[in-house]
CSV table of C-alpha atoms in Angstrom, one decimal:
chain,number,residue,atom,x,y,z
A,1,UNK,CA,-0.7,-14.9,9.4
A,2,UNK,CA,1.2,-17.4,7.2
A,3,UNK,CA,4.4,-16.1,5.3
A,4,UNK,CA,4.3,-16.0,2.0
A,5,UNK,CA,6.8,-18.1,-0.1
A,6,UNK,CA,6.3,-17.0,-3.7
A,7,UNK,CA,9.7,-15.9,-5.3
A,8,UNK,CA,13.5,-17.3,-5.2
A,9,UNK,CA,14.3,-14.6,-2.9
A,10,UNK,CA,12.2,-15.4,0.0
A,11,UNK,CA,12.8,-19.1,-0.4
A,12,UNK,CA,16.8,-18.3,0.0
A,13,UNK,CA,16.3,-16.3,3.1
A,14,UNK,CA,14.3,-19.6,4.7
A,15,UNK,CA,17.4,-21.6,3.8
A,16,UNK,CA,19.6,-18.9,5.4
A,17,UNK,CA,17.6,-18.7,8.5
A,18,UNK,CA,15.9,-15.0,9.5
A,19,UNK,CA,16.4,-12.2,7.2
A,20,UNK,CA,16.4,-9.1,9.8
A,21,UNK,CA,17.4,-10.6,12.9
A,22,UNK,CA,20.0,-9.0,15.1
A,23,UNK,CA,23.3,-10.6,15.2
A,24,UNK,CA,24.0,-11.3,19.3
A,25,UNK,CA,27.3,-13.1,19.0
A,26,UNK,CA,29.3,-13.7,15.9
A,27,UNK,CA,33.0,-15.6,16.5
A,28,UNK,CA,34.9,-19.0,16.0
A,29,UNK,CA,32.1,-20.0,13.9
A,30,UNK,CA,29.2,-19.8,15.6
A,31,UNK,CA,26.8,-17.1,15.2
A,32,UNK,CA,23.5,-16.1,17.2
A,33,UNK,CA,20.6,-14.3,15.8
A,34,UNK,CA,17.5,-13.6,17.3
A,35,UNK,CA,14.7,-12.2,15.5
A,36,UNK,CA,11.3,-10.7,16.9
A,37,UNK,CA,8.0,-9.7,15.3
A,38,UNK,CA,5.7,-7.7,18.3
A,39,UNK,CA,2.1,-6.5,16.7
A,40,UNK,CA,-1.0,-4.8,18.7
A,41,UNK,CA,-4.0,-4.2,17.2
A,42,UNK,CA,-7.3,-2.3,18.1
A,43,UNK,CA,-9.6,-4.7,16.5
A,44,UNK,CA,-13.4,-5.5,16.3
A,45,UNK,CA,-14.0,-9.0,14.6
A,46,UNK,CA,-16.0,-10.1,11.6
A,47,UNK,CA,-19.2,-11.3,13.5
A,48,UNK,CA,-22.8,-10.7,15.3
A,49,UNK,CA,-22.3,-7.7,17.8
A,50,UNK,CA,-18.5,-8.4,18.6
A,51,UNK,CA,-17.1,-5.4,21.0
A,52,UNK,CA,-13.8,-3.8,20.3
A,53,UNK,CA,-10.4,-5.2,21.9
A,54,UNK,CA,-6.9,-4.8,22.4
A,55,UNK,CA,-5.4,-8.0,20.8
A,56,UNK,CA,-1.8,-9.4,20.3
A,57,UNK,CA,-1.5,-10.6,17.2
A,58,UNK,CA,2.6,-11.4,17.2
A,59,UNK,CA,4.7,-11.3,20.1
A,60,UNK,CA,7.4,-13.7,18.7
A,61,UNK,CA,11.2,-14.1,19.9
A,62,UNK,CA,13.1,-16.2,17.1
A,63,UNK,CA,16.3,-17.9,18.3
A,64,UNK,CA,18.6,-19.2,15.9
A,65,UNK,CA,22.2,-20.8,16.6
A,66,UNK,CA,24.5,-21.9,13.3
A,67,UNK,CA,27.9,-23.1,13.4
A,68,UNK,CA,29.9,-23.3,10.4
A,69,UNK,CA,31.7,-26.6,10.5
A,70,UNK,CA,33.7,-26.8,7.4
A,71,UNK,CA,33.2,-25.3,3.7
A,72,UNK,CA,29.4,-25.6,2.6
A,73,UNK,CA,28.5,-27.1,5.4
A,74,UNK,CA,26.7,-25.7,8.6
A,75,UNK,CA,24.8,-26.6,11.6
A,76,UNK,CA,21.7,-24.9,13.1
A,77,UNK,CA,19.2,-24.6,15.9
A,78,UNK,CA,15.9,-22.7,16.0
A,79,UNK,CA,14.1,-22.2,18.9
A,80,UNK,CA,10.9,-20.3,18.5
A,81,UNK,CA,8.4,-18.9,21.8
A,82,UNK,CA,5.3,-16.9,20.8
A,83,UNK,CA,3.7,-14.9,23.8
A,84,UNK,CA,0.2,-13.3,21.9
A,85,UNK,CA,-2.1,-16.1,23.8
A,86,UNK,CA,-0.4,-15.2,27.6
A,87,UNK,CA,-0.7,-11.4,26.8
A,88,UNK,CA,-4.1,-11.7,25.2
A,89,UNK,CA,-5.6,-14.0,28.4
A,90,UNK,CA,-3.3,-13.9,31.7
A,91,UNK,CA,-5.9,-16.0,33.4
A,92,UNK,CA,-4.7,-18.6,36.0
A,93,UNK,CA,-5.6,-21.3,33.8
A,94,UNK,CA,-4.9,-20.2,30.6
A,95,UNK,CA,-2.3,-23.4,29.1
A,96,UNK,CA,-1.0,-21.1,26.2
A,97,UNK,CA,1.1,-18.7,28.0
A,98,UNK,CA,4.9,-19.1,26.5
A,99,UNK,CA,3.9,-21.5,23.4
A,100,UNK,CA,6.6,-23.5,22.4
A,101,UNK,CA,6.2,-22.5,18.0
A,102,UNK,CA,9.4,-24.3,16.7
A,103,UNK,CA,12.2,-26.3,18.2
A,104,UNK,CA,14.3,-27.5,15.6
A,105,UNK,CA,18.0,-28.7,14.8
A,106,UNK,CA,19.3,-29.2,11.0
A,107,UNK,CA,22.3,-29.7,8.8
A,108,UNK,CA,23.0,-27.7,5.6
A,109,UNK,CA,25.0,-28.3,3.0
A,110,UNK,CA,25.2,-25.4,0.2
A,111,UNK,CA,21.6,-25.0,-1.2
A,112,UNK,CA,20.1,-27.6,0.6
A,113,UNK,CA,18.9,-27.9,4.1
A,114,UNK,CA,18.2,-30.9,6.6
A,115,UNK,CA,16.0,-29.7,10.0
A,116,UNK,CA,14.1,-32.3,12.2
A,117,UNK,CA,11.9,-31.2,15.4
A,118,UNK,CA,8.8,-29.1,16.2
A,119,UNK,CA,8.2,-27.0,12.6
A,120,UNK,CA,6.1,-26.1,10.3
A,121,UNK,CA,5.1,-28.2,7.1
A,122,UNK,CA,6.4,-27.9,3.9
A,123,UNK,CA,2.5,-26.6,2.9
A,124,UNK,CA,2.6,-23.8,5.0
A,125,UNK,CA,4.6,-22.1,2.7
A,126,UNK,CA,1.6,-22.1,0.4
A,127,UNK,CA,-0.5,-19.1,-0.7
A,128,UNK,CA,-1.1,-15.5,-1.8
A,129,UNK,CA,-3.0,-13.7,1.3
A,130,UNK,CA,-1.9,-10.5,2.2
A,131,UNK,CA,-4.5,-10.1,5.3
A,132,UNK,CA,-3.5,-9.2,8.4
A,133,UNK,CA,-6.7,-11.5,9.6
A,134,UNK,CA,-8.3,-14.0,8.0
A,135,UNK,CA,-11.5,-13.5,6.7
A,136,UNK,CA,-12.3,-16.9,5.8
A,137,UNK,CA,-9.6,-19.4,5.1
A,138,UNK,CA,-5.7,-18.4,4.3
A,139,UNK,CA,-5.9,-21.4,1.9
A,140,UNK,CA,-7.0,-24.9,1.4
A,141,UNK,CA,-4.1,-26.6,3.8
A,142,UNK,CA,-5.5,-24.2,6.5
A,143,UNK,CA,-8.5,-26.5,7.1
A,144,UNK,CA,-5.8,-29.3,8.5
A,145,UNK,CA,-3.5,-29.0,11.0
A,146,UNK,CA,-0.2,-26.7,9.4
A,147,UNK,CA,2.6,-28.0,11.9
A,148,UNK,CA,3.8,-31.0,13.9
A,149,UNK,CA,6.1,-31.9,16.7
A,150,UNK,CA,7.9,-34.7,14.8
A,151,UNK,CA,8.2,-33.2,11.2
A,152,UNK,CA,11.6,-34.1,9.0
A,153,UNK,CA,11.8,-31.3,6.7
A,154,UNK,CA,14.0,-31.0,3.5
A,155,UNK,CA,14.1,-27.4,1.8
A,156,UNK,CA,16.1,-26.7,-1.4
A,157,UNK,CA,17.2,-23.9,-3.6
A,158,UNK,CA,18.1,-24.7,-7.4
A,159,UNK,CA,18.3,-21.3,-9.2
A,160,UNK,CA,15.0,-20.4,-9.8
A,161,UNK,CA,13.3,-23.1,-8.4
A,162,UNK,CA,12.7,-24.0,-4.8
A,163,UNK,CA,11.6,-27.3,-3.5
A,164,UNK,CA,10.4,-28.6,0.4
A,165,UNK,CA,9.8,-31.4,1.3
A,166,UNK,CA,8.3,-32.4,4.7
A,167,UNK,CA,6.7,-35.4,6.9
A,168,UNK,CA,5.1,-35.6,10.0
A,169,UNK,CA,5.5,-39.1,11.7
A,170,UNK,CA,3.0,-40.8,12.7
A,171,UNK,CA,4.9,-41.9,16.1
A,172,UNK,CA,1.6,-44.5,17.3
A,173,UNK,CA,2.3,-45.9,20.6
A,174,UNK,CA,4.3,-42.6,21.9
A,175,UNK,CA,3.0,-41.1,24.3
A,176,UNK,CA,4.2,-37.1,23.9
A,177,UNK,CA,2.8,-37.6,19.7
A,178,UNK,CA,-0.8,-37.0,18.9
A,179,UNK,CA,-0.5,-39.4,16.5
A,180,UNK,CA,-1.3,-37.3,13.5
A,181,UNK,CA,0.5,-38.5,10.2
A,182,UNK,CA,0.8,-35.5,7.1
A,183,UNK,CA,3.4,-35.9,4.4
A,184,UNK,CA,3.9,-32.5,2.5
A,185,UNK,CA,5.5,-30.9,-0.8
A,186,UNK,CA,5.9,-27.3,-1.8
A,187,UNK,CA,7.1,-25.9,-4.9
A,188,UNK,CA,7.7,-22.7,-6.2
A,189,UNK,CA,9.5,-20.7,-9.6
A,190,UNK,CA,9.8,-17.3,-10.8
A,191,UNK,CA,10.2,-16.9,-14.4
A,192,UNK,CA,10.6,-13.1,-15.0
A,193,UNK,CA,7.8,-10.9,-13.4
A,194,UNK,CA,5.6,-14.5,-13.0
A,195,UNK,CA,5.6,-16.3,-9.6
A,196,UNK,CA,4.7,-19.8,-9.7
A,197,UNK,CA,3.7,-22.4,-7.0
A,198,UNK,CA,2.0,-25.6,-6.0
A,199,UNK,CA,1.6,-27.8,-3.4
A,200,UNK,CA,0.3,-31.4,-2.1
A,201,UNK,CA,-0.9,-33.1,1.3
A,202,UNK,CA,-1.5,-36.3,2.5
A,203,UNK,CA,-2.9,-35.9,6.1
A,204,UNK,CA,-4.1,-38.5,8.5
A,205,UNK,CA,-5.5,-37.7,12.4
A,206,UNK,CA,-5.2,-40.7,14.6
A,207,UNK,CA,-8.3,-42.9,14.3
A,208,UNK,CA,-9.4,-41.1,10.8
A,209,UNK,CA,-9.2,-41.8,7.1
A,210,UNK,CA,-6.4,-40.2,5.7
A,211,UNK,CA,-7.3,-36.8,3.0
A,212,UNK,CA,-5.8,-35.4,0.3
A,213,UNK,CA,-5.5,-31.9,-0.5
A,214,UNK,CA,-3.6,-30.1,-3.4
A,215,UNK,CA,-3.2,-26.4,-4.3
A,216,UNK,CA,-1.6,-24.2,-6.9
A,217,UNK,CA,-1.3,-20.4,-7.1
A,218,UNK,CA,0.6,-17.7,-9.6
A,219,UNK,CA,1.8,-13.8,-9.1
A,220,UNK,CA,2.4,-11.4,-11.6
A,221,UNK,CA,4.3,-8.2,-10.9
A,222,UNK,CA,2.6,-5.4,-13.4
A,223,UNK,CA,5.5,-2.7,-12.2
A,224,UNK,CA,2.4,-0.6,-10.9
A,225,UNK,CA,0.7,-3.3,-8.8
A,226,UNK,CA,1.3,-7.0,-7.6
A,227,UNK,CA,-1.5,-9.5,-8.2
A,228,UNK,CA,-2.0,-13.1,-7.2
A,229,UNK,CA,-4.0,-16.0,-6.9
A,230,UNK,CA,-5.1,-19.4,-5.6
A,231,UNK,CA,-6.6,-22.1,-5.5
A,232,UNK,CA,-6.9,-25.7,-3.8
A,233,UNK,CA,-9.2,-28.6,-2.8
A,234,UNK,CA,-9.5,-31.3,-0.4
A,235,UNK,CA,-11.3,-34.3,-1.2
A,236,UNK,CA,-14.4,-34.9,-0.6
A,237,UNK,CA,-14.2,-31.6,2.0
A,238,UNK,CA,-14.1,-28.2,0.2
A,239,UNK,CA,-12.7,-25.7,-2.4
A,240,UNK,CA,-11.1,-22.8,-1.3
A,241,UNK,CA,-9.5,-20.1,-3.3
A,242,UNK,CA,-7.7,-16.1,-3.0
A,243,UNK,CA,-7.7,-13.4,-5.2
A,244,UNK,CA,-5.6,-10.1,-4.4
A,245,UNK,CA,-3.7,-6.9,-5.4
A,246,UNK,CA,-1.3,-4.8,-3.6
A,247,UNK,CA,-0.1,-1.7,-5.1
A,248,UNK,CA,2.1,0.9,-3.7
A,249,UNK,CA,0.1,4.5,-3.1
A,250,UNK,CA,4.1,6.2,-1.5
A,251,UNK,CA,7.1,5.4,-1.2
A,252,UNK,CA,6.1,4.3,2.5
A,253,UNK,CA,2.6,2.9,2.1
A,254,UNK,CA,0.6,-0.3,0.5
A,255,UNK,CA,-2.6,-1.0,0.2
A,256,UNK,CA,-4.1,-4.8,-0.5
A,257,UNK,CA,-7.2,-5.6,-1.5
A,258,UNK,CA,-8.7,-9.4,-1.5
A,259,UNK,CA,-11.3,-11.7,-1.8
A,260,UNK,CA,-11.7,-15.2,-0.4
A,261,UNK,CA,-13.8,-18.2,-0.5
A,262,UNK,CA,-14.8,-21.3,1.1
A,263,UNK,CA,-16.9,-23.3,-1.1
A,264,UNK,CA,-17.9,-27.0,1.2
A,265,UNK,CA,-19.0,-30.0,-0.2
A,266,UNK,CA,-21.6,-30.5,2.8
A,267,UNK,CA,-22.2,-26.9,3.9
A,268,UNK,CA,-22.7,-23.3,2.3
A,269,UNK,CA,-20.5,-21.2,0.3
A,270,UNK,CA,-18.9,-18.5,2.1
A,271,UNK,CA,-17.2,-15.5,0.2
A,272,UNK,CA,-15.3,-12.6,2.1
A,273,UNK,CA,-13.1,-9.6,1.1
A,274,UNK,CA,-10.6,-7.5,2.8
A,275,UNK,CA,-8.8,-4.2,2.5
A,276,UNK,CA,-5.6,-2.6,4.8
A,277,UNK,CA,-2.9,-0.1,3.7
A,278,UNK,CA,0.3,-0.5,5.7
A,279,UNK,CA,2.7,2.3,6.4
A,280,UNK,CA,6.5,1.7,7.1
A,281,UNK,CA,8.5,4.6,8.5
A,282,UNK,CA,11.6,5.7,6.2
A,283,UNK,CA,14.0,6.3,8.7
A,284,UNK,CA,12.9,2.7,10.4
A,285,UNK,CA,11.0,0.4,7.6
A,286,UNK,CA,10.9,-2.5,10.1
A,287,UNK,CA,8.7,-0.1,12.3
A,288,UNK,CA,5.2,0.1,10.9
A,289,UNK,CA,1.3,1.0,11.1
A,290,UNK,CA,-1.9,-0.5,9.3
A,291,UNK,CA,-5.2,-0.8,9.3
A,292,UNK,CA,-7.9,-3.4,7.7
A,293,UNK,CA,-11.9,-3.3,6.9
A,294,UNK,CA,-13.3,-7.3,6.3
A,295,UNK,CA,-16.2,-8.7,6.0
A,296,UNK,CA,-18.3,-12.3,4.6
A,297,UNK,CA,-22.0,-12.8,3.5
A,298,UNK,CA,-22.5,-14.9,6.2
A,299,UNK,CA,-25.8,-15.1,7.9
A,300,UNK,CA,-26.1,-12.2,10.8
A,301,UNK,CA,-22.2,-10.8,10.9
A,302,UNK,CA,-21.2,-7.6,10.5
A,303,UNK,CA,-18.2,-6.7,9.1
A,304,UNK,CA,-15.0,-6.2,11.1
A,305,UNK,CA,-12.1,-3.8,11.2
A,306,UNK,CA,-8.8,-3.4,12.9
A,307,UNK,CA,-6.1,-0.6,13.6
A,308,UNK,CA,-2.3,-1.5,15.0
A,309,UNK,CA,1.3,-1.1,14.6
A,310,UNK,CA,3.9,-3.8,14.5
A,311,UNK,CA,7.9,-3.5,15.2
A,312,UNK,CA,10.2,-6.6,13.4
A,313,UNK,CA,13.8,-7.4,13.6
């Protein structure tokens, strides 16, 4: 599932690296974090007579290096594996045990941060989807590709306003590059209880036309519930947009509700809703529980649910 990017907070903590990752190593300026997000689920999926399984949704280890090299100023190092597909198939010829997620190295100075390698785009940021799965589409950008293996990436902090900035080269004629192309911008603001947010793309597979895509999406805390929204559209491809509300029912439990929809410019409109309600343990809040009901109007599906736990640090 995407993170979602939608207050000053959150965009500070990207800056800073993980935000509950256990320190390793800390001394003579250099400092080791790593950070993990494990989740198991019981799930049956949205669809035509799908069967229950045992699925691992997140089995991530996060490894981040940062030296501080003078005042303002520091270097870092991400290095990212994810192990879901290996646990999820341990087949002899399965080529996605160990996935390589990020591999990155950066410079920043104060509120601004330099990172070039294997990353996410600057779009992936984007949206207001509090699913555990998707039912149709996370968001418009989701129909393209959301990460590259040469990506420069700028991210920066000003107040209330955060800014990223990302390309993808196109690196033709290099054999390790795919050849795909995508230049990226994310913005988001917070203006009291209003969260604010849009986004652009420019994306171009080798041998294809390039497409445009653009998206913009608002919260609004009430105090007793959260509620968001977005929308985007890619050219001459489809509109998709998100509607949701989470509202506390404890002190330990959520519950989201949302609706989604994929509306294509040479196809059929597809709408979809989800619930869950999450419960975090008060002694440990990083320990949790949930469980999630879906389903679309699709043609012959029937709808889909899932039960797990996850554990983050």
């Amino acid at each position: 599932m995407k993170r979602v990017a939608l207050t000053t907070a959150i965009a500070a903590a990207m800056l800073a690296g993980s935000v509950q990752a256990a320190t390793i190593y800390e001394g003579n300026g250099l400092k080791y974090d790593l950070k993990g997000d494990l989740q198991v689920q019981l799930r049956q999926k949205i669809g035509d007579n799908q069967d229950q399984d045992l699925e691992f949704d997140d089995l991530e280890l996060k490894n981040r290096v940062t030296y501080s090299l003078n005042e303002g100023m520091s270097a870092f190092a991400q290095l990212d594996y994810s192990f879901d597909k290996r646990a999820n198939d341990q087949s002899a010829d399965s080529q996605d045990g160990g996935k390589l997620e990020e591999a990155y190295l950066g410079l920043k100075f104060d509120n601004i941060a330099l990172r070039l390698g294997k990353q996410n785009y600057s779009t992936d940021e984007f949206s207001v989807e509090k699913a555990y799965e998707t039912v149709v589409e996370d968001d418009i950008f989701d129909l393209n590709d959301d990460a590259g293996d040469d990506v420069v990436r700028v991210d920066a902090q000003f107040e209330n306003l955060f800014v990223s900035v990302s390309t993808d080269l196109k690196a033709e004629g290099n054999g390790d590059s795919d050849g795909t192309k995508s230049s990226d911008l994310f913005v988001s603001t917070e203006l009291g209880n209003l969260g604010l947010m849009a986004a652009y793309q420019n994306y171009q597979e080798l041998g294809s036309d390039s497409v445009s895509s653009w998206g913009v999406g608002v919260t609004f805390d009430a105090g007793f519930a959260k509620f968001g929204a977005d929308y985007g559209s890619m050219e001459d491809t489809a509109d998709v947009y998100n509607l949701v509300a989470s509202f506390p029912v404890a002190d330990t439990t959520t519950v989201a509700v949302g609706i989604q929809n994929r509306d294509e410019d040479a196809g059929d409109d597809v709408t979809g809703w989800y619930a869950n309600a999450t419960y975090k343990f008060p002694e440990q809040k990083a320990v949790s529980v949930f469980g999630e009901i879906g389903d679309t109007d699709a043609d012959n599906t029937d709808p889909g649910y899932l039960v797990g736990m996850r554990i983050v640090f």
